[in-house]
PDB file of C-alpha atoms in Angstrom:
ATOM      1  CA  MET S   1      17.199   5.102 -24.920  1.00 57.00           C
ATOM      2  CA  ASN S   2      19.188   2.955 -27.368  1.00 69.00           C
ATOM      3  CA  MET S   3      17.863   2.460 -30.888  1.00 79.00           C
ATOM      4  CA  HIS S   4      15.221  -0.255 -30.772  1.00 89.00           C
ATOM      5  CA  THR S   5      14.481  -2.956 -33.317  1.00 92.00           C
ATOM      6  CA  VAL S   6      12.031  -1.686 -35.936  1.00 94.00           C
ATOM      7  CA  VAL S   7       9.895  -4.101 -37.963  1.00 96.00           C
ATOM      8  CA  ASN S   8       6.856  -3.952 -40.215  1.00 96.00           C
ATOM      9  CA  GLN S   9       3.310  -4.321 -38.872  1.00 97.00           C
ATOM     10  CA  GLU S  10       3.014  -8.011 -39.752  1.00 97.00           C
ATOM     11  CA  GLN S  11       6.238  -8.885 -37.951  1.00 97.00           C
ATOM     12  CA  TRP S  12       5.191  -6.797 -34.947  1.00 96.00           C
ATOM     13  CA  VAL S  13       1.821  -8.563 -34.676  1.00 98.00           C
ATOM     14  CA  ALA S  14       3.521 -11.964 -34.804  1.00 98.00           C
ATOM     15  CA  GLN S  15       5.766 -11.095 -31.867  1.00 97.00           C
ATOM     16  CA  ARG S  16       2.927  -9.378 -30.016  1.00 97.00           C
ATOM     17  CA  LYS S  17       0.896 -12.599 -30.218  1.00 98.00           C
ATOM     18  CA  GLN S  18       3.791 -14.547 -28.717  1.00 98.00           C
ATOM     19  CA  LEU S  19       3.890 -12.121 -25.793  1.00 97.00           C
ATOM     20  CA  LEU S  20       0.102 -12.322 -25.473  1.00 98.00           C
ATOM     21  CA  VAL S  21       0.383 -16.043 -24.707  1.00 98.00           C
ATOM     22  CA  ARG S  22       2.690 -15.244 -21.787  1.00 98.00           C
ATOM     23  CA  GLU S  23       0.434 -12.421 -20.588  1.00 97.00           C
ATOM     24  CA  LYS S  24      -2.613 -14.696 -20.523  1.00 98.00           C
ATOM     25  CA  GLU S  25      -0.692 -17.354 -18.604  1.00 98.00           C
ATOM     26  CA  LEU S  26       0.367 -14.728 -16.062  1.00 98.00           C
ATOM     27  CA  MET S  27      -3.253 -13.633 -15.680  1.00 97.00           C
ATOM     28  CA  ARG S  28      -4.287 -17.224 -14.994  1.00 98.00           C
ATOM     29  CA  GLN S  29      -1.508 -17.545 -12.417  1.00 98.00           C
ATOM     30  CA  GLN S  30      -2.636 -14.303 -10.780  1.00 97.00           C
ATOM     31  CA  ASP S  31      -6.196 -15.657 -10.580  1.00 98.00           C
ATOM     32  CA  GLN S  32      -4.898 -18.839  -8.956  1.00 98.00           C
ATOM     33  CA  LEU S  33      -2.802 -16.828  -6.508  1.00 97.00           C
ATOM     34  CA  ALA S  34      -5.797 -14.659  -5.586  1.00 98.00           C
ATOM     35  CA  SER S  35      -7.812 -17.823  -4.941  1.00 98.00           C
ATOM     36  CA  ALA S  36      -5.039 -19.188  -2.699  1.00 98.00           C
ATOM     37  CA  ARG S  37      -4.919 -15.866  -0.857  1.00 98.00           C
ATOM     38  CA  ARG S  38      -8.652 -16.058  -0.142  1.00 97.00           C
ATOM     39  CA  ALA S  39      -8.200 -19.626   1.103  1.00 98.00           C
ATOM     40  CA  LEU S  40      -5.727 -18.606   3.814  1.00 98.00           C
ATOM     41  CA  PRO S  41      -6.932 -19.218   7.389  1.00 98.00           C
ATOM     42  CA  TRP S  42      -7.965 -16.223   9.473  1.00 98.00           C
ATOM     43  CA  VAL S  43      -6.812 -14.951  12.859  1.00 98.00           C
ATOM     44  CA  ARG S  44      -9.411 -13.653  15.278  1.00 98.00           C
ATOM     45  CA  VAL S  45      -8.611 -10.130  16.514  1.00 98.00           C
ATOM     46  CA  ASP S  46      -9.557 -10.055  20.188  1.00 97.00           C
ATOM     47  CA  LYS S  47      -7.375  -7.130  21.228  1.00 97.00           C
ATOM     48  CA  GLN S  48      -9.164  -3.800  21.441  1.00 96.00           C
ATOM     49  CA  TYR S  49      -7.545  -1.034  19.392  1.00 98.00           C
ATOM     50  CA  VAL S  50      -8.551   2.618  19.675  1.00 97.00           C
ATOM     51  CA  PHE S  51      -8.076   5.052  16.800  1.00 98.00           C
ATOM     52  CA  ASP S  52      -8.343   8.833  16.828  1.00 98.00           C
ATOM     53  CA  THR S  53     -10.649   9.884  13.982  1.00 98.00           C
ATOM     54  CA  PRO S  54     -12.364  13.135  12.942  1.00 96.00           C
ATOM     55  CA  GLN S  55     -15.525  11.660  14.471  1.00 96.00           C
ATOM     56  CA  GLY S  56     -13.833  10.871  17.800  1.00 97.00           C
ATOM     57  CA  LYS S  57     -12.373   7.692  19.258  1.00 98.00           C
ATOM     58  CA  ARG S  58     -13.242   4.604  17.238  1.00 98.00           C
ATOM     59  CA  SER S  59     -12.503   0.887  17.458  1.00 98.00           C
ATOM     60  CA  LEU S  60     -11.191  -1.321  14.654  1.00 98.00           C
ATOM     61  CA  SER S  61     -14.710  -2.677  14.282  1.00 98.00           C
ATOM     62  CA  ASP S  62     -16.048   0.868  13.797  1.00 98.00           C
ATOM     63  CA  LEU S  63     -13.685   1.452  10.869  1.00 98.00           C
ATOM     64  CA  PHE S  64     -15.635  -1.059   8.756  1.00 98.00           C
ATOM     65  CA  GLU S  65     -18.448   1.537   8.526  1.00 97.00           C
ATOM     66  CA  GLY S  66     -21.174  -1.073   8.166  1.00 97.00           C
ATOM     67  CA  ARG S  67     -19.333  -3.251   5.650  1.00 98.00           C
ATOM     68  CA  SER S  68     -17.881  -6.714   6.205  1.00 98.00           C
ATOM     69  CA  GLN S  69     -14.425  -6.137   4.714  1.00 98.00           C
ATOM     70  CA  LEU S  70     -11.754  -3.569   5.547  1.00 98.00           C
ATOM     71  CA  VAL S  71      -8.501  -2.704   3.789  1.00 98.00           C
ATOM     72  CA  VAL S  72      -5.917  -0.761   5.800  1.00 98.00           C
ATOM     73  CA  GLN S  73      -3.000   1.112   4.307  1.00 98.00           C
ATOM     74  CA  HIS S  74      -0.204   1.351   6.871  1.00 98.00           C
ATOM     75  CA  PHE S  75       1.137   4.822   6.050  1.00 98.00           C
ATOM     76  CA  MET S  76       4.594   5.772   7.372  1.00 98.00           C
ATOM     77  CA  PHE S  77       3.998   8.964   9.351  1.00 98.00           C
ATOM     78  CA  ALA S  78       5.528   9.031  12.829  1.00 97.00           C
ATOM     79  CA  PRO S  79       4.798  11.558  15.579  1.00 97.00           C
ATOM     80  CA  GLY S  80       6.979  14.641  15.243  1.00 96.00           C
ATOM     81  CA  GLN S  81       7.416  14.414  11.476  1.00 96.00           C
ATOM     82  CA  GLU S  82       6.363  17.306   9.255  1.00 94.00           C
ATOM     83  CA  ARG S  83       4.859  15.021   6.622  1.00 95.00           C
ATOM     84  CA  GLY S  84       4.344  11.347   5.991  1.00 97.00           C
ATOM     85  CA  CYS S  85       6.442   9.236   3.643  1.00 96.00           C
ATOM     86  CA  ALA S  86       6.473  10.292  -0.021  1.00 95.00           C
ATOM     87  CA  HIS S  87       6.286   6.660  -1.120  1.00 95.00           C
ATOM     88  CA  CYS S  88       3.244   5.983   1.065  1.00 97.00           C
ATOM     89  CA  SER S  89       1.814   9.194  -0.355  1.00 97.00           C
ATOM     90  CA  TYR S  90       2.390   7.769  -3.855  1.00 96.00           C
ATOM     91  CA  MET S  91       0.344   4.758  -2.785  1.00 97.00           C
ATOM     92  CA  ALA S  92      -2.396   6.927  -1.296  1.00 98.00           C
ATOM     93  CA  ASP S  93      -2.654   9.082  -4.429  1.00 97.00           C
ATOM     94  CA  HIS S  94      -4.372   6.153  -6.139  1.00 97.00           C
ATOM     95  CA  THR S  95      -7.017   5.588  -3.464  1.00 97.00           C
ATOM     96  CA  ASP S  96      -9.823   8.132  -3.766  1.00 97.00           C
ATOM     97  CA  GLY S  97     -11.064   6.993  -7.171  1.00 96.00           C
ATOM     98  CA  ALA S  98     -11.405   3.426  -5.920  1.00 97.00           C
ATOM     99  CA  LEU S  99     -13.505   4.176  -2.828  1.00 98.00           C
ATOM    100  CA  ALA S 100     -16.942   4.164  -4.485  1.00 97.00           C
ATOM    101  CA  HIS S 101     -16.150   0.955  -6.355  1.00 98.00           C
ATOM    102  CA  LEU S 102     -14.803  -0.784  -3.245  1.00 98.00           C
ATOM    103  CA  ALA S 103     -17.978   0.160  -1.370  1.00 98.00           C
ATOM    104  CA  GLN S 104     -20.038  -1.599  -4.045  1.00 98.00           C
ATOM    105  CA  ARG S 105     -18.135  -4.788  -3.240  1.00 98.00           C
ATOM    106  CA  ASP S 106     -18.681  -4.478   0.525  1.00 98.00           C
ATOM    107  CA  VAL S 107     -15.190  -3.089   1.218  1.00 98.00           C
ATOM    108  CA  SER S 108     -14.156  -0.064   3.271  1.00 98.00           C
ATOM    109  CA  LEU S 109     -10.657   1.396   3.101  1.00 98.00           C
ATOM    110  CA  VAL S 110      -8.881   3.449   5.753  1.00 98.00           C
ATOM    111  CA  VAL S 111      -5.352   4.811   6.051  1.00 98.00           C
ATOM    112  CA  VAL S 112      -3.632   4.424   9.433  1.00 98.00           C
ATOM    113  CA  SER S 113      -0.561   6.208  10.823  1.00 98.00           C
ATOM    114  CA  ARG S 114       0.935   6.841  14.276  1.00 98.00           C
ATOM    115  CA  ALA S 115       1.151  10.631  13.859  1.00 98.00           C
ATOM    116  CA  PRO S 116      -1.460  12.739  15.696  1.00 98.00           C
ATOM    117  CA  LEU S 117      -4.783  13.232  13.949  1.00 98.00           C
ATOM    118  CA  ALA S 118      -4.153  16.972  13.497  1.00 98.00           C
ATOM    119  CA  SER S 119      -1.003  16.197  11.481  1.00 98.00           C
ATOM    120  CA  LEU S 120      -2.846  13.656   9.363  1.00 98.00           C
ATOM    121  CA  GLU S 121      -5.716  16.037   8.657  1.00 98.00           C
ATOM    122  CA  ARG S 122      -3.341  18.845   7.743  1.00 98.00           C
ATOM    123  CA  MET S 123      -1.479  16.709   5.212  1.00 98.00           C
ATOM    124  CA  ARG S 124      -4.682  15.177   3.869  1.00 98.00           C
ATOM    125  CA  LYS S 125      -6.053  18.624   3.093  1.00 97.00           C
ATOM    126  CA  GLU S 126      -2.749  19.804   1.593  1.00 97.00           C
ATOM    127  CA  MET S 127      -2.728  16.802  -0.729  1.00 97.00           C
ATOM    128  CA  GLY S 128      -6.420  17.078  -1.635  1.00 97.00           C
ATOM    129  CA  TRP S 129      -7.255  13.563  -0.452  1.00 98.00           C
ATOM    130  CA  GLN S 130     -10.782  12.520   0.499  1.00 97.00           C
ATOM    131  CA  PHE S 131     -10.181   9.101   2.095  1.00 98.00           C
ATOM    132  CA  LYS S 132     -10.409   8.569   5.852  1.00 98.00           C
ATOM    133  CA  TRP S 133      -7.066   8.798   7.658  1.00 98.00           C
ATOM    134  CA  VAL S 134      -6.939   7.852  11.342  1.00 98.00           C
ATOM    135  CA  SER S 135      -4.288   7.841  14.051  1.00 98.00           C
ATOM    136  CA  SER S 136      -3.211   4.671  15.835  1.00 98.00           C
ATOM    137  CA  GLY S 137      -0.810   6.589  18.074  1.00 96.00           C
ATOM    138  CA  GLU S 138      -2.620   5.653  21.273  1.00 95.00           C
ATOM    139  CA  SER S 139      -2.655   1.904  20.605  1.00 97.00           C
ATOM    140  CA  ASP S 140      -0.345  -1.001  19.761  1.00 97.00           C
ATOM    141  CA  PHE S 141      -1.956  -1.496  16.362  1.00 98.00           C
ATOM    142  CA  ASN S 142       1.117  -0.608  14.275  1.00 98.00           C
ATOM    143  CA  TYR S 143       3.433  -2.666  16.452  1.00 98.00           C
ATOM    144  CA  ASP S 144       1.144  -5.703  16.537  1.00 98.00           C
ATOM    145  CA  PHE S 145       0.892  -5.695  12.749  1.00 98.00           C
ATOM    146  CA  HIS S 146       4.665  -5.245  12.358  1.00 97.00           C
ATOM    147  CA  VAL S 147       4.761  -1.888  10.609  1.00 98.00           C
ATOM    148  CA  SER S 148       6.271   0.042  13.544  1.00 97.00           C
ATOM    149  CA  PHE S 149       9.256  -0.953  15.614  1.00 97.00           C
ATOM    150  CA  ALA S 150      10.175  -0.278  19.237  1.00 93.00           C
ATOM    151  CA  PRO S 151      13.404   1.635  19.923  1.00 92.00           C
ATOM    152  CA  GLU S 152      14.968  -1.398  21.593  1.00 91.00           C
ATOM    153  CA  ASP S 153      14.318  -3.487  18.491  1.00 89.00           C
ATOM    154  CA  MET S 154      15.828  -0.814  16.261  1.00 91.00           C
ATOM    155  CA  ALA S 155      18.851  -0.629  18.549  1.00 90.00           C
ATOM    156  CA  GLY S 156      19.368  -4.358  18.160  1.00 88.00           C
ATOM    157  CA  GLY S 157      19.867  -3.905  14.442  1.00 89.00           C
ATOM    158  CA  GLU S 158      17.065  -6.230  13.380  1.00 93.00           C
ATOM    159  CA  VAL S 159      13.280  -5.936  13.319  1.00 96.00           C
ATOM    160  CA  TYR S 160      10.522  -8.313  12.236  1.00 96.00           C
ATOM    161  CA  TYR S 161       9.224  -7.099   8.884  1.00 97.00           C
ATOM    162  CA  ASN S 162       7.753  -8.911   5.883  1.00 97.00           C
ATOM    163  CA  TYR S 163       7.709 -12.157   7.865  1.00 97.00           C
ATOM    164  CA  ALA S 164      11.439 -12.216   8.585  1.00 97.00           C
ATOM    165  CA  GLY S 165      14.006 -10.612  10.836  1.00 96.00           C
ATOM    166  CA  GLN S 166      15.968  -7.965   8.960  1.00 94.00           C
ATOM    167  CA  GLY S 167      17.652  -4.619   9.280  1.00 93.00           C
ATOM    168  CA  PHE S 168      15.362  -1.696   8.585  1.00 93.00           C
ATOM    169  CA  PRO S 169      16.266   2.004   8.433  1.00 92.00           C
ATOM    170  CA  HIS S 170      13.032   3.529   9.771  1.00 94.00           C
ATOM    171  CA  GLU S 171      10.788   3.246  12.823  1.00 95.00           C
ATOM    172  CA  ASP S 172       7.750   2.755  10.588  1.00 97.00           C
ATOM    173  CA  ALA S 173       7.261   0.626   7.487  1.00 97.00           C
ATOM    174  CA  PRO S 174       4.714   0.387   4.664  1.00 98.00           C
ATOM    175  CA  GLY S 175       2.113  -2.320   4.412  1.00 98.00           C
ATOM    176  CA  VAL S 176      -1.450  -3.261   3.530  1.00 98.00           C
ATOM    177  CA  SER S 177      -3.652  -5.345   5.835  1.00 98.00           C
ATOM    178  CA  VAL S 178      -7.111  -6.813   5.295  1.00 98.00           C
ATOM    179  CA  PHE S 179      -9.806  -7.660   7.851  1.00 98.00           C
ATOM    180  CA  TYR S 180     -13.226  -9.301   7.873  1.00 98.00           C
ATOM    181  CA  LYS S 181     -16.120  -8.780  10.306  1.00 98.00           C
ATOM    182  CA  ASP S 182     -18.778 -11.453  10.636  1.00 98.00           C
ATOM    183  CA  ASP S 183     -22.464 -10.992  11.450  1.00 97.00           C
ATOM    184  CA  ALA S 184     -21.721 -11.347  15.167  1.00 98.00           C
ATOM    185  CA  GLY S 185     -19.257  -8.445  15.004  1.00 97.00           C
ATOM    186  CA  VAL S 186     -16.141 -10.578  15.402  1.00 98.00           C
ATOM    187  CA  VAL S 187     -13.147  -9.175  13.497  1.00 98.00           C
ATOM    188  CA  TYR S 188     -10.584 -11.382  11.787  1.00 98.00           C
ATOM    189  CA  HIS S 189      -7.212 -10.567  10.239  1.00 98.00           C
ATOM    190  CA  THR S 190      -7.182 -12.258   6.821  1.00 98.00           C
ATOM    191  CA  TYR S 191      -4.110 -10.926   4.989  1.00 98.00           C
ATOM    192  CA  SER S 192      -1.168  -8.537   5.113  1.00 98.00           C
ATOM    193  CA  THR S 193       1.466  -7.681   2.524  1.00 98.00           C
ATOM    194  CA  PHE S 194       4.682  -5.693   2.836  1.00 98.00           C
ATOM    195  CA  GLY S 195       7.780  -4.766   0.840  1.00 95.00           C
ATOM    196  CA  ARG S 196       7.031  -4.839  -2.874  1.00 94.00           C
ATOM    197  CA  GLY S 197       3.645  -6.317  -2.066  1.00 96.00           C
ATOM    198  CA  VAL S 198       2.378  -2.789  -1.464  1.00 97.00           C
ATOM    199  CA  GLU S 199       2.732  -2.121  -5.197  1.00 95.00           C
ATOM    200  CA  VAL S 200      -0.849  -3.386  -5.323  1.00 96.00           C
ATOM    201  CA  MET S 201      -1.774   0.248  -4.520  1.00 96.00           C
ATOM    202  CA  MET S 202       0.663   1.828  -6.996  1.00 95.00           C
ATOM    203  CA  HIS S 203      -1.368   1.864 -10.199  1.00 93.00           C
ATOM    204  CA  THR S 204       1.064   4.292 -11.833  1.00 92.00           C
ATOM    205  CA  TYR S 205       3.577   1.459 -11.966  1.00 92.00           C
ATOM    206  CA  ARG S 206       1.132  -0.569 -14.042  1.00 91.00           C
ATOM    207  CA  PHE S 207       1.098   2.196 -16.642  1.00 93.00           C
ATOM    208  CA  LEU S 208       4.874   2.621 -16.541  1.00 91.00           C
ATOM    209  CA  ASP S 209       5.313  -1.109 -17.091  1.00 89.00           C
ATOM    210  CA  LEU S 210       3.525  -0.671 -20.440  1.00 92.00           C
ATOM    211  CA  THR S 211       5.860   2.050 -21.694  1.00 92.00           C
ATOM    212  CA  PRO S 212       9.110   1.666 -23.694  1.00 90.00           C
ATOM    213  CA  LEU S 213      11.260   2.980 -20.837  1.00 88.00           C
ATOM    214  CA  GLY S 214       9.339   1.142 -18.130  1.00 91.00           C
ATOM    215  CA  ARG S 215       9.930   2.305 -14.568  1.00 90.00           C
ATOM    216  CA  HIS S 216      13.303   3.685 -15.627  1.00 90.00           C
ATOM    217  CA  GLU S 217      14.752   3.200 -12.143  1.00 90.00           C
ATOM    218  CA  GLU S 218      18.071   1.705 -13.164  1.00 91.00           C
ATOM    219  CA  GLY S 219      21.006   3.653 -11.771  1.00 89.00           C
ATOM    220  CA  LEU S 220      18.983   5.336  -9.012  1.00 93.00           C
ATOM    221  CA  PRO S 221      20.257   5.093  -5.420  1.00 92.00           C
ATOM    222  CA  TYR S 222      17.245   2.848  -4.723  1.00 89.00           C
ATOM    223  CA  THR S 223      13.997   2.042  -6.470  1.00 89.00           C
ATOM    224  CA  MET S 224      11.450   4.823  -6.026  1.00 91.00           C
ATOM    225  CA  ALA S 225      14.176   7.412  -5.407  1.00 91.00           C
ATOM    226  CA  TRP S 226      12.397   9.503  -8.046  1.00 90.00           C
ATOM    227  CA  VAL S 227       9.063   9.590  -6.152  1.00 90.00           C
ATOM    228  CA  ARG S 228       7.983  12.847  -4.461  1.00 91.00           C
ATOM    229  CA  HIS S 229       4.854  14.048  -2.752  1.00 91.00           C
ATOM    230  CA  HIS S 230       2.759  14.999  -5.757  1.00 93.00           C
ATOM    231  CA  ASP S 231       2.893  18.697  -4.847  1.00 90.00           C
ATOM    232  CA  ARG S 232       6.698  18.688  -4.524  1.00 89.00           C
ATOM    233  CA  TYR S 233       8.022  17.302  -7.787  1.00 89.00           C
ATOM    234  CA  ALA S 234       9.754  20.601  -8.480  1.00 85.00           C
ATOM    235  CA  GLN S 235      11.798  20.218  -5.281  1.00 78.00           C
ATOM    236  CA  PRO S 236      14.832  18.003  -4.565  1.00 67.00           C
ATOM    237  CA  ALA S 237      14.099  14.540  -3.242  1.00 61.00           C
ATOM    238  CA  ALA S 238      13.998  14.134   0.530  1.00 57.00           C
ATOM    239  CA  SER S 239      15.036  11.019   2.378  1.00 55.00           C
ATOM    240  CA  CYS S 240      12.041   8.766   2.864  1.00 58.00           C
ATOM    241  CA  CYS S 241      11.497   5.036   2.814  1.00 58.00           C
ATOM    242  CA  GLY S 242      14.762   4.268   1.050  1.00 46.00           C
ATOM    243  CA  SER S 243      14.819   0.602   0.137  1.00 45.00           C
ATOM    244  CA  ALA S 244      11.688  -0.158   2.139  1.00 45.00           C
ATOM    245  CA  HIS S 245       9.867  -1.379  -0.983  1.00 47.00           C
ATOM    246  CA  ALA S 246      12.750  -3.438  -2.362  1.00 44.00           C
TER     247      ALA S 246
END
């Protein structure tokens, strides 16, 4: 870190107040954006999806667990892999503490991957996670919500991800989707976010953004190249999502 400007307390407070004006404006813009997000139209989900869960086969409607709102983390973990993506794991590390608070606001959260349930349960226990993790491997759920890509699409060099056709290096991608279930039991898709939008789950970044060195990702092969599964930080980095969150 290069030597930083050093001032007295009075000078620091003056500059801090200038930044505070910008921070408050950003907060107001974020509130406006959240309001616009809630105002988006919904899409009725008529297709029946089946998920493999520790309690047996369950539908998308079942995953709400009696609540009206459902948040889904699309976790990159394909059949045949030893472990799921380290970057999706970084997202998931922030989840357990939020579950009780989400429930108080009528929200359930579930993590979904294509890998078999046994693989998901093994990794969940290894990582010490408590959230519900279910397998969509027997349905089109991942493909319909554009976080998994068919081999023929991959072979063509371009897949549909983050609302655009683009090249993508993996058969699965990260994302967050939100659903609503009305009193009649009808499920609606209300929102999805991909790419850097999934940083909404990465609370560690919010802390890093407060620090003098920030995320300190300059010069890395790609952003998040430093991220490991939390039990493997002593080991060399393995190839994972690459620039998936760029």
